[in-house]
PDB file of C-alpha atoms in Angstrom:
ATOM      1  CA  UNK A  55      40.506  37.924  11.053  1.00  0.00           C
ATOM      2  CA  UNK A  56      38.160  37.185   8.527  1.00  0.00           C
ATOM      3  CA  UNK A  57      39.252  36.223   5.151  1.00  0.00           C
ATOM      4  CA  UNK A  58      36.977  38.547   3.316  1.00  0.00           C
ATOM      5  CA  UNK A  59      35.374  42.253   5.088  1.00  0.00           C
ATOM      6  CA  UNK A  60      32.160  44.022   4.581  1.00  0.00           C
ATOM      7  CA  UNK A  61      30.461  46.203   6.355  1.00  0.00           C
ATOM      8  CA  UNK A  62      27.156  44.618   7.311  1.00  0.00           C
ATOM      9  CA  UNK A  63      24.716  47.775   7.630  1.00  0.00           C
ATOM     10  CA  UNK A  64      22.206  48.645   7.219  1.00  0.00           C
ATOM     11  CA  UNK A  65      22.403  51.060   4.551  1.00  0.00           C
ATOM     12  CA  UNK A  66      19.551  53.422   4.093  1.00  0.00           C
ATOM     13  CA  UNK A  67      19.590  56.141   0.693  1.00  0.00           C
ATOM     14  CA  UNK A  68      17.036  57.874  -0.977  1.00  0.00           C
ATOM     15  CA  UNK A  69      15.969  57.153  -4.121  1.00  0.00           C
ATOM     16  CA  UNK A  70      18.128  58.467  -6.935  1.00  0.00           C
ATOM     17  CA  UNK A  71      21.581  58.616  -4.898  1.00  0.00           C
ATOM     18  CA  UNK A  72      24.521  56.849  -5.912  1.00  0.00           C
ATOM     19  CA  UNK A  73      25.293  53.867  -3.480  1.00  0.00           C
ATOM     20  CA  UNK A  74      28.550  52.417  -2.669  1.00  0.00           C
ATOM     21  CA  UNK A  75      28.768  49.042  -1.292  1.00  0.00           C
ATOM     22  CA  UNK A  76      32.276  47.807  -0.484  1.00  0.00           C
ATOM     23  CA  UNK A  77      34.958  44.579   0.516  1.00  0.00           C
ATOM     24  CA  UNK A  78      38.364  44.309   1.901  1.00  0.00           C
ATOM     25  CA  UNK A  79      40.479  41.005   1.647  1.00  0.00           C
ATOM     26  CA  UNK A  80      43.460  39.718   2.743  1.00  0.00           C
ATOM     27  CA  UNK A  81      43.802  36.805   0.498  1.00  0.00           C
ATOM     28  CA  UNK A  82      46.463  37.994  -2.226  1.00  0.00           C
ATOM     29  CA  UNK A  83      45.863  34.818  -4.376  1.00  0.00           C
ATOM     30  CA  UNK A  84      42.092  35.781  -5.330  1.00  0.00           C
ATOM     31  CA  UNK A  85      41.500  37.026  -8.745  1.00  0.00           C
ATOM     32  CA  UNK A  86      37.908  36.590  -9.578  1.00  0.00           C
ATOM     33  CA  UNK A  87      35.386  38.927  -7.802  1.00  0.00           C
ATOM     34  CA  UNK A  88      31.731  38.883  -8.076  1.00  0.00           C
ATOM     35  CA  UNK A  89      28.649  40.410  -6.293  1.00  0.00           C
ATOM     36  CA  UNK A  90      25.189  38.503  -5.435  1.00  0.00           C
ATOM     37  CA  UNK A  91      22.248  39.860  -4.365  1.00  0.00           C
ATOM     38  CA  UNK A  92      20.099  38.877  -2.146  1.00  0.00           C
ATOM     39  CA  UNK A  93      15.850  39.705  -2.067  1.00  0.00           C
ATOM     40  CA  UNK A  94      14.422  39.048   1.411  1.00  0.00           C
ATOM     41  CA  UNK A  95      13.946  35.597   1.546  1.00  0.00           C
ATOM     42  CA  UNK A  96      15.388  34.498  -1.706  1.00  0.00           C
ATOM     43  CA  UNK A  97      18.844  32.704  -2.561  1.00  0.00           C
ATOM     44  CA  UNK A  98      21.201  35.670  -4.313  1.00  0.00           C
ATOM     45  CA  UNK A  99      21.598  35.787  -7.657  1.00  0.00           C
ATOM     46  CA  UNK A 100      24.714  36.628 -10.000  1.00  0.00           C
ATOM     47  CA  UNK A 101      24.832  40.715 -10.409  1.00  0.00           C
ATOM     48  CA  UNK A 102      28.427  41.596 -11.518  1.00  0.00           C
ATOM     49  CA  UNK A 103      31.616  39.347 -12.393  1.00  0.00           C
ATOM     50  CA  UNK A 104      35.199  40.722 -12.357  1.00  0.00           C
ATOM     51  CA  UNK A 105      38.558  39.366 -13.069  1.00  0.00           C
ATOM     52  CA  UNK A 106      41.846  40.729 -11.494  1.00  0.00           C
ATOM     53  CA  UNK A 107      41.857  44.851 -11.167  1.00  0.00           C
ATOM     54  CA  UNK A 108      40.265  47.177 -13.140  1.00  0.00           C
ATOM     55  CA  UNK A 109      36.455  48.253 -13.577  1.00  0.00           C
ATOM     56  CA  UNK A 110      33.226  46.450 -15.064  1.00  0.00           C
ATOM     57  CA  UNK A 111      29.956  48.125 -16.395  1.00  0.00           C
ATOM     58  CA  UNK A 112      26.973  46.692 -16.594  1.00  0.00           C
ATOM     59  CA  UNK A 113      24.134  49.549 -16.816  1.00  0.00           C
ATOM     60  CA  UNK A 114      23.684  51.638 -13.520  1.00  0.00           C
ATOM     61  CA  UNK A 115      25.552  48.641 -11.816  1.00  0.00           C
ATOM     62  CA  UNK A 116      29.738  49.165 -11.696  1.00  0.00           C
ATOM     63  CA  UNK A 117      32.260  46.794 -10.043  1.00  0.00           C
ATOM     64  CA  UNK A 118      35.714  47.983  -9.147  1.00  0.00           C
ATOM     65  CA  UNK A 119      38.633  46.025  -7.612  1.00  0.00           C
ATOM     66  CA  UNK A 120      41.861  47.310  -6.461  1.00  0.00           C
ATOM     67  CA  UNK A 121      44.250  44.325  -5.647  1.00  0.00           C
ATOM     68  CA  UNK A 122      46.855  46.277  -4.459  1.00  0.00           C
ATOM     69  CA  UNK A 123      44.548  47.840  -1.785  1.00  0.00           C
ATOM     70  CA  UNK A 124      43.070  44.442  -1.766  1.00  0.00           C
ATOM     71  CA  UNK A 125      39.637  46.656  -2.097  1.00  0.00           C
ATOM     72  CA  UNK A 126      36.354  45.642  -4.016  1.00  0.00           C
ATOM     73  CA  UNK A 127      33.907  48.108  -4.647  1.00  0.00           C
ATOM     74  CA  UNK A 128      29.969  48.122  -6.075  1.00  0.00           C
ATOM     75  CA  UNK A 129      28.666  51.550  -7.113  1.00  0.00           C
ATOM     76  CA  UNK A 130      24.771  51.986  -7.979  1.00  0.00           C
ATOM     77  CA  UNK A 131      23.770  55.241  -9.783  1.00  0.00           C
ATOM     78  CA  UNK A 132      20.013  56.321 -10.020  1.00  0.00           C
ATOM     79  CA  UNK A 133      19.302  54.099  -7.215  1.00  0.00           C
ATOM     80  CA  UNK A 134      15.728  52.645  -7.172  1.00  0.00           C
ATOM     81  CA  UNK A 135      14.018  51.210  -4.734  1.00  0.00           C
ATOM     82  CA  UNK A 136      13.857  47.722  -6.556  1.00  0.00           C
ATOM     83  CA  UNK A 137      17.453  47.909  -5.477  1.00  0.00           C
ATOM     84  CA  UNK A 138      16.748  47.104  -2.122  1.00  0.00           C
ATOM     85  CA  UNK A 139      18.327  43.720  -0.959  1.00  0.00           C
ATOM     86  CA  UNK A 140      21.408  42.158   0.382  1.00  0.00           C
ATOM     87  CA  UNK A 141      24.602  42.443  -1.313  1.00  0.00           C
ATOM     88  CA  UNK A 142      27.236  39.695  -0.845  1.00  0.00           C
ATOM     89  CA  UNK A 143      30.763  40.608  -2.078  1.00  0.00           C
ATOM     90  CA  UNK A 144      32.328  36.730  -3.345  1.00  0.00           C
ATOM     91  CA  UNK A 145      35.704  36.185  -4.174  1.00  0.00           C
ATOM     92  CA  UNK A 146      37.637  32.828  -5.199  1.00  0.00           C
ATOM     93  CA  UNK A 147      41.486  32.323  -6.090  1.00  0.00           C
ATOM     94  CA  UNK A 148      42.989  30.875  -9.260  1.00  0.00           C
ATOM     95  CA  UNK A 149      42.979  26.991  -9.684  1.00  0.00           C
ATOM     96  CA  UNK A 150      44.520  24.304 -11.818  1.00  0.00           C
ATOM     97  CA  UNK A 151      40.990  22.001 -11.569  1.00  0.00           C
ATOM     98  CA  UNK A 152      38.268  24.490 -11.509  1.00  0.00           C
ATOM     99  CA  UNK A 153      35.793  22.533 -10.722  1.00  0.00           C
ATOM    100  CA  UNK A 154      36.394  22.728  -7.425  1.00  0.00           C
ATOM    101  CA  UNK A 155      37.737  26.038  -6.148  1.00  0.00           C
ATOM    102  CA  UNK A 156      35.404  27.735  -3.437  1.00  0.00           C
ATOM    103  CA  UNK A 157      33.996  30.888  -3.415  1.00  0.00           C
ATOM    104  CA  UNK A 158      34.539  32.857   0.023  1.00  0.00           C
ATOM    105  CA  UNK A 159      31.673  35.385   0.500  1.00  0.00           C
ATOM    106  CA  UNK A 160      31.402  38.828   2.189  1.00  0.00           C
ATOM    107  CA  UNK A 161      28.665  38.718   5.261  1.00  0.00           C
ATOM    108  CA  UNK A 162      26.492  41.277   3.239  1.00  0.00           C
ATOM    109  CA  UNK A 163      25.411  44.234   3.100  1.00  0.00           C
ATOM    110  CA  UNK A 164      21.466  44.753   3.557  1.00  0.00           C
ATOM    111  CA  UNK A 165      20.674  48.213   1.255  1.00  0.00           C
ATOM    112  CA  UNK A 166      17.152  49.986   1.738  1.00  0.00           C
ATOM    113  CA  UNK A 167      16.494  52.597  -1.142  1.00  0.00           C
ATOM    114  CA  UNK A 168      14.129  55.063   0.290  1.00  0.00           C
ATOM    115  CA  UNK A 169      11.055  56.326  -2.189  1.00  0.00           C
TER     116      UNK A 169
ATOM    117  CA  UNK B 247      13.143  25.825 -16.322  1.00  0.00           C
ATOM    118  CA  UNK B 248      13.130  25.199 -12.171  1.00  0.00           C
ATOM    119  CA  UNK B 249      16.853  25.839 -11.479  1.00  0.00           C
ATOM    120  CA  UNK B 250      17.268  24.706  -8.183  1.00  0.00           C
ATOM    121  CA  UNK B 251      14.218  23.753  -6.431  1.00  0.00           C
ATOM    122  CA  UNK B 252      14.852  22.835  -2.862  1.00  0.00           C
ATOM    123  CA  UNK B 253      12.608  21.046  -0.190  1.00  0.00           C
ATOM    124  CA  UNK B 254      10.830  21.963   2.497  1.00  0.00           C
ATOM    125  CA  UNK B 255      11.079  25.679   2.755  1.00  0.00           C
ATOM    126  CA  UNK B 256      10.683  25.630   6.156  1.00  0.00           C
ATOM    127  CA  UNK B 257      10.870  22.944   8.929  1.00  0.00           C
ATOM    128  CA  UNK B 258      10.874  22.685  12.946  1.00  0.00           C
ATOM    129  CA  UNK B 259      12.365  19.914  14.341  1.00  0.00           C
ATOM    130  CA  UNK B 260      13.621  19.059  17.942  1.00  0.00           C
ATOM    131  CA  UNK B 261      16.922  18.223  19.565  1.00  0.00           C
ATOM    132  CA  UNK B 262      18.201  14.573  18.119  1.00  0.00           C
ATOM    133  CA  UNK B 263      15.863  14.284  15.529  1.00  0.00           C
ATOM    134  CA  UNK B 264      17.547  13.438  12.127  1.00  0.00           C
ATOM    135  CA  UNK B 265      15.730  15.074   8.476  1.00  0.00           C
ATOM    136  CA  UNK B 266      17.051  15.366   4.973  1.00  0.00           C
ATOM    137  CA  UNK B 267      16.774  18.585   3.122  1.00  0.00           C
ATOM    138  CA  UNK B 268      16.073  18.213  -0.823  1.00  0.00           C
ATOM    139  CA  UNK B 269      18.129  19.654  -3.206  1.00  0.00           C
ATOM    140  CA  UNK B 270      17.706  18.928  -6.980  1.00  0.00           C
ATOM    141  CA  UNK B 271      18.770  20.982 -10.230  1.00  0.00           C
ATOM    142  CA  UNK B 272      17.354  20.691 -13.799  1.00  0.00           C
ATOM    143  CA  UNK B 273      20.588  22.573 -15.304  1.00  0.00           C
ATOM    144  CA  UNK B 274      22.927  19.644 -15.910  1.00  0.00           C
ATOM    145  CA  UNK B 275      25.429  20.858 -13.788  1.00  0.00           C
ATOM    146  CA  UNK B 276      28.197  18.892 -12.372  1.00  0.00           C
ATOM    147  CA  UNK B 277      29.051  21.197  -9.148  1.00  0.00           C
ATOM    148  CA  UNK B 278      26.716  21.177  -6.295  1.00  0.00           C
ATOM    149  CA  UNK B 279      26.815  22.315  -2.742  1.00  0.00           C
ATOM    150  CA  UNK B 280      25.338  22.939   0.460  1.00  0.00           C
ATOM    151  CA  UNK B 281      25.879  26.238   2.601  1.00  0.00           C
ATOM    152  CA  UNK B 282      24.550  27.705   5.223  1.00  0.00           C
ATOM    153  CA  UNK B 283      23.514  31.695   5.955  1.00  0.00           C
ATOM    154  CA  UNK B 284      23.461  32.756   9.586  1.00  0.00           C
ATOM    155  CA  UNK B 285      23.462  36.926  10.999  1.00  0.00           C
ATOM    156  CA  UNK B 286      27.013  38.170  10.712  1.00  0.00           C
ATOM    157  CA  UNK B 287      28.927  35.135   9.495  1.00  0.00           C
ATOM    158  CA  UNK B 288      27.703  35.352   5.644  1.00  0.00           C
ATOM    159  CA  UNK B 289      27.391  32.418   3.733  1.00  0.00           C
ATOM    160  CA  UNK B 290      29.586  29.329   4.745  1.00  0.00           C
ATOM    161  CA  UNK B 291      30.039  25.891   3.093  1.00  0.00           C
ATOM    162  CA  UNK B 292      28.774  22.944   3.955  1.00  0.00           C
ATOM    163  CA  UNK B 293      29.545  19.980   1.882  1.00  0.00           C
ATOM    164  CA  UNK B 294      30.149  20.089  -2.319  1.00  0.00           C
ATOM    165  CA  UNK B 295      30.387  17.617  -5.058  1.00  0.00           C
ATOM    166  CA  UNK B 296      32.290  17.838  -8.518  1.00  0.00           C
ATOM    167  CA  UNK B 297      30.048  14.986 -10.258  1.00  0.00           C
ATOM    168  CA  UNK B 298      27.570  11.813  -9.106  1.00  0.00           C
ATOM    169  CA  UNK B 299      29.998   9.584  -6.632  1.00  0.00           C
ATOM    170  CA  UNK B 300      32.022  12.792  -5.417  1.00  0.00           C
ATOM    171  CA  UNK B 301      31.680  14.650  -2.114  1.00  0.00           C
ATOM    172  CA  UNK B 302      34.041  16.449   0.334  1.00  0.00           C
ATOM    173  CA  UNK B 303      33.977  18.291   2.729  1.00  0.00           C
ATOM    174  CA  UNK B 304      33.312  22.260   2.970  1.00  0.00           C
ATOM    175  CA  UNK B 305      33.932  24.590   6.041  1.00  0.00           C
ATOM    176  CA  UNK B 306      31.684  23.453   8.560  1.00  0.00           C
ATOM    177  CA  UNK B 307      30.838  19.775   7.578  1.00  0.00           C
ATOM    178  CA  UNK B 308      30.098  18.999  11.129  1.00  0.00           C
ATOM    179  CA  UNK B 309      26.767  17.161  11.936  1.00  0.00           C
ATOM    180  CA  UNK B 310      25.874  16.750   8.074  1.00  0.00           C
ATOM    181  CA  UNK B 311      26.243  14.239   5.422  1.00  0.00           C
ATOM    182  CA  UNK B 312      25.764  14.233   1.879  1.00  0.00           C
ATOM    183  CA  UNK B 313      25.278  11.757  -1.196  1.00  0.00           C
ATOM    184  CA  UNK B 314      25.462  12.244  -4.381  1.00  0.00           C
ATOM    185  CA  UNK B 315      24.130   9.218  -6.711  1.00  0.00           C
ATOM    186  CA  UNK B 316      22.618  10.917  -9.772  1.00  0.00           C
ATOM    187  CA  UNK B 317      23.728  14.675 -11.458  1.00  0.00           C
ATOM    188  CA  UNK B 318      20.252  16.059 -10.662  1.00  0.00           C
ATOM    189  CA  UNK B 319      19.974  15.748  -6.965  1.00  0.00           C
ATOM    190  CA  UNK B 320      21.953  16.451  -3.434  1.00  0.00           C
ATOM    191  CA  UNK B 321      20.961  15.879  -0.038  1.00  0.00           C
ATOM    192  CA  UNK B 322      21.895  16.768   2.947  1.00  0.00           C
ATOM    193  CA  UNK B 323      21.165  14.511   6.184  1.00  0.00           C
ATOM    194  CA  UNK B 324      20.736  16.430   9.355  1.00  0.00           C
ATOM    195  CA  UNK B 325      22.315  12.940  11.403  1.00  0.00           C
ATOM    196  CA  UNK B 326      20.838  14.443  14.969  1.00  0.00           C
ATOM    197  CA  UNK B 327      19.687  18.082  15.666  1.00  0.00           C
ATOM    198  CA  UNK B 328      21.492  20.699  17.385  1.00  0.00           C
ATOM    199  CA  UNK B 329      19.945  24.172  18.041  1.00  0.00           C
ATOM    200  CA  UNK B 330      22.921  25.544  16.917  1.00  0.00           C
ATOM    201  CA  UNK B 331      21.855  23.866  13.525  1.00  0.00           C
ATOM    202  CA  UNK B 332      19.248  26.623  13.058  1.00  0.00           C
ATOM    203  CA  UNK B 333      19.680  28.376   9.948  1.00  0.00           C
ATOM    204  CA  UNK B 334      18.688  28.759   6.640  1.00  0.00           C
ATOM    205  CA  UNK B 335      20.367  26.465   4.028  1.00  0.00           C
ATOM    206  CA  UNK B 336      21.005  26.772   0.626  1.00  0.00           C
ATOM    207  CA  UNK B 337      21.835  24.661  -2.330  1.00  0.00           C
ATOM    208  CA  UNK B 338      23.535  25.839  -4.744  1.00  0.00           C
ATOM    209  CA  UNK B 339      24.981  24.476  -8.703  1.00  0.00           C
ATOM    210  CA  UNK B 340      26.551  25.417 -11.401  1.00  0.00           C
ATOM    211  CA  UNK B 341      29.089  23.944 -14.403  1.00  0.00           C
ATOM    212  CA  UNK B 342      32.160  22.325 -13.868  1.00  0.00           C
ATOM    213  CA  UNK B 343      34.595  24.458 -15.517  1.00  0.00           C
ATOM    214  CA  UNK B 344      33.519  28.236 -16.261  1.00  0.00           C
ATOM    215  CA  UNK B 345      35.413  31.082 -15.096  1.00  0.00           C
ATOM    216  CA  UNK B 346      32.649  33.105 -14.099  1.00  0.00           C
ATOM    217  CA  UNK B 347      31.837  30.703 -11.193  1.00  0.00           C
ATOM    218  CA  UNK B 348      27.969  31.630 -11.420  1.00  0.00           C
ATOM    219  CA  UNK B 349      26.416  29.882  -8.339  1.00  0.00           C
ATOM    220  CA  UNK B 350      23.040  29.315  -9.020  1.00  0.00           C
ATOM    221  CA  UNK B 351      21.040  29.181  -5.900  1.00  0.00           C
ATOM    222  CA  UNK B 352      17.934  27.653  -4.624  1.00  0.00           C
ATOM    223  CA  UNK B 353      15.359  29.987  -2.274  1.00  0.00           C
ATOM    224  CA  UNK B 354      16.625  28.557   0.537  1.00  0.00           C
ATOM    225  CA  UNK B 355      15.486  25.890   3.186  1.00  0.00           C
ATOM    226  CA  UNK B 356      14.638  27.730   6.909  1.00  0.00           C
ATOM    227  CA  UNK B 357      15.142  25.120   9.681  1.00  0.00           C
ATOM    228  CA  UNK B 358      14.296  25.614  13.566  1.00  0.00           C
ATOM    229  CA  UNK B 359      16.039  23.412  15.642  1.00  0.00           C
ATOM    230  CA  UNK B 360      14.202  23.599  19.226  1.00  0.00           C
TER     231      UNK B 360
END
């Protein structure tokens, strides 16, 4: 069993509907939770950062996690077609020396927003 | 401001042949590290280093080798090609200590192995 889940896709919406992308995880220890995304043939990019449980808002974009459920979840309102792209759940535990502590990603989600 | 610029974006080589893929960063940052992106198994790590002198190993070191003798740049050696070495690889940085652990990445380096 894979450390971290997520449904690979494709995901197909028209434009305008709210999208959720989600992650399960059976690693108790991790605490920090972030999304990428990923344009076609591009390296992702930083889109939301979350510690432990609880919610983050960052303009149509929200992150939720839900440790005891171990369940990570990326809602997009007014979807636009811009948002179309790969979305990699990432996860990482706590660490004494973070320098080094690795990030375990999601295998992505690929996300079409339909005009 | 580049970011992560890696070299060649694409590249065909054939079984046993040996390359290096590029990797430098203009950011200062003391993390680097190699993974690579194949259908259905995500992102996995190759090889990462913590500072100029410092490598180890990440989850599927296998068939690569790394070096890093200056902050700004990290290669990784292909030692002799493998189809199953066909993937596309990114590079990736960012600061030593920061709890957001923003990866930066590069666009990515697509590499046929025939």
């Amino acid at each position: 069993q894979k450390e971290v889940e997520q449904d690979p896709g494709p995901l197909s919406v028209p434009e305008g509907a709210i999208v959720s992308l989600n992650c399960t995880y059976s690693n108790s220890a991790f605490q920090y939770f972030m999304w990428y995304r990923q344009y076609s043939r591009k390296g992702p990019e930083l889109l939301m950062y979350t510690y432990s449980s609880g919610n983050k808002e960052d303009g149509r974009f929200t992150a939720q996690v839900d440790k005891s459920s171990k369940y990570i979840s990326l809602f997009i309102r007014d979807s636009q077609p811009s948002d179309s792209a790969t979305y990699l759940c990432a996860m990482r535990g706590p660490s004494a020396d973070f320098g080094n502590e690795k990030l375990t990603f999601g295998t992505g989600t690929r996300l079409t927003i339909i005009p | 401001n580049a970011g992560v610029t890696q070299t060649p974006k694409f590249q065909v080589l054939k079984t046993g042949q040996s390359m290096t893929l590029q990797c430098a960063q203009d950011m200062n940052h003391e993390y680097m590290s190699w993974y690579r992106q194949d259908p259905g198994m995500g992102l996995r790590l190759i090889h990462y280093s913590v500072g100029a002198g410092i490598t180890d190993q990440g989850e599927v070191p296998n068939g690569y080798n790394v070096s890093r003798s200056t902050t700004e740049d990290f290669p990784l050696r292909l030692l002799s090609a493998a189809p199953s070495q066909t993937s596309v690889y990114f590079c990736a940085s960012r600061r030593w200590k920061g709890n957001t652990g923003e990866l930066f990445f590069g666009e990515g380096s697509r590499l046929t192995v025939l």
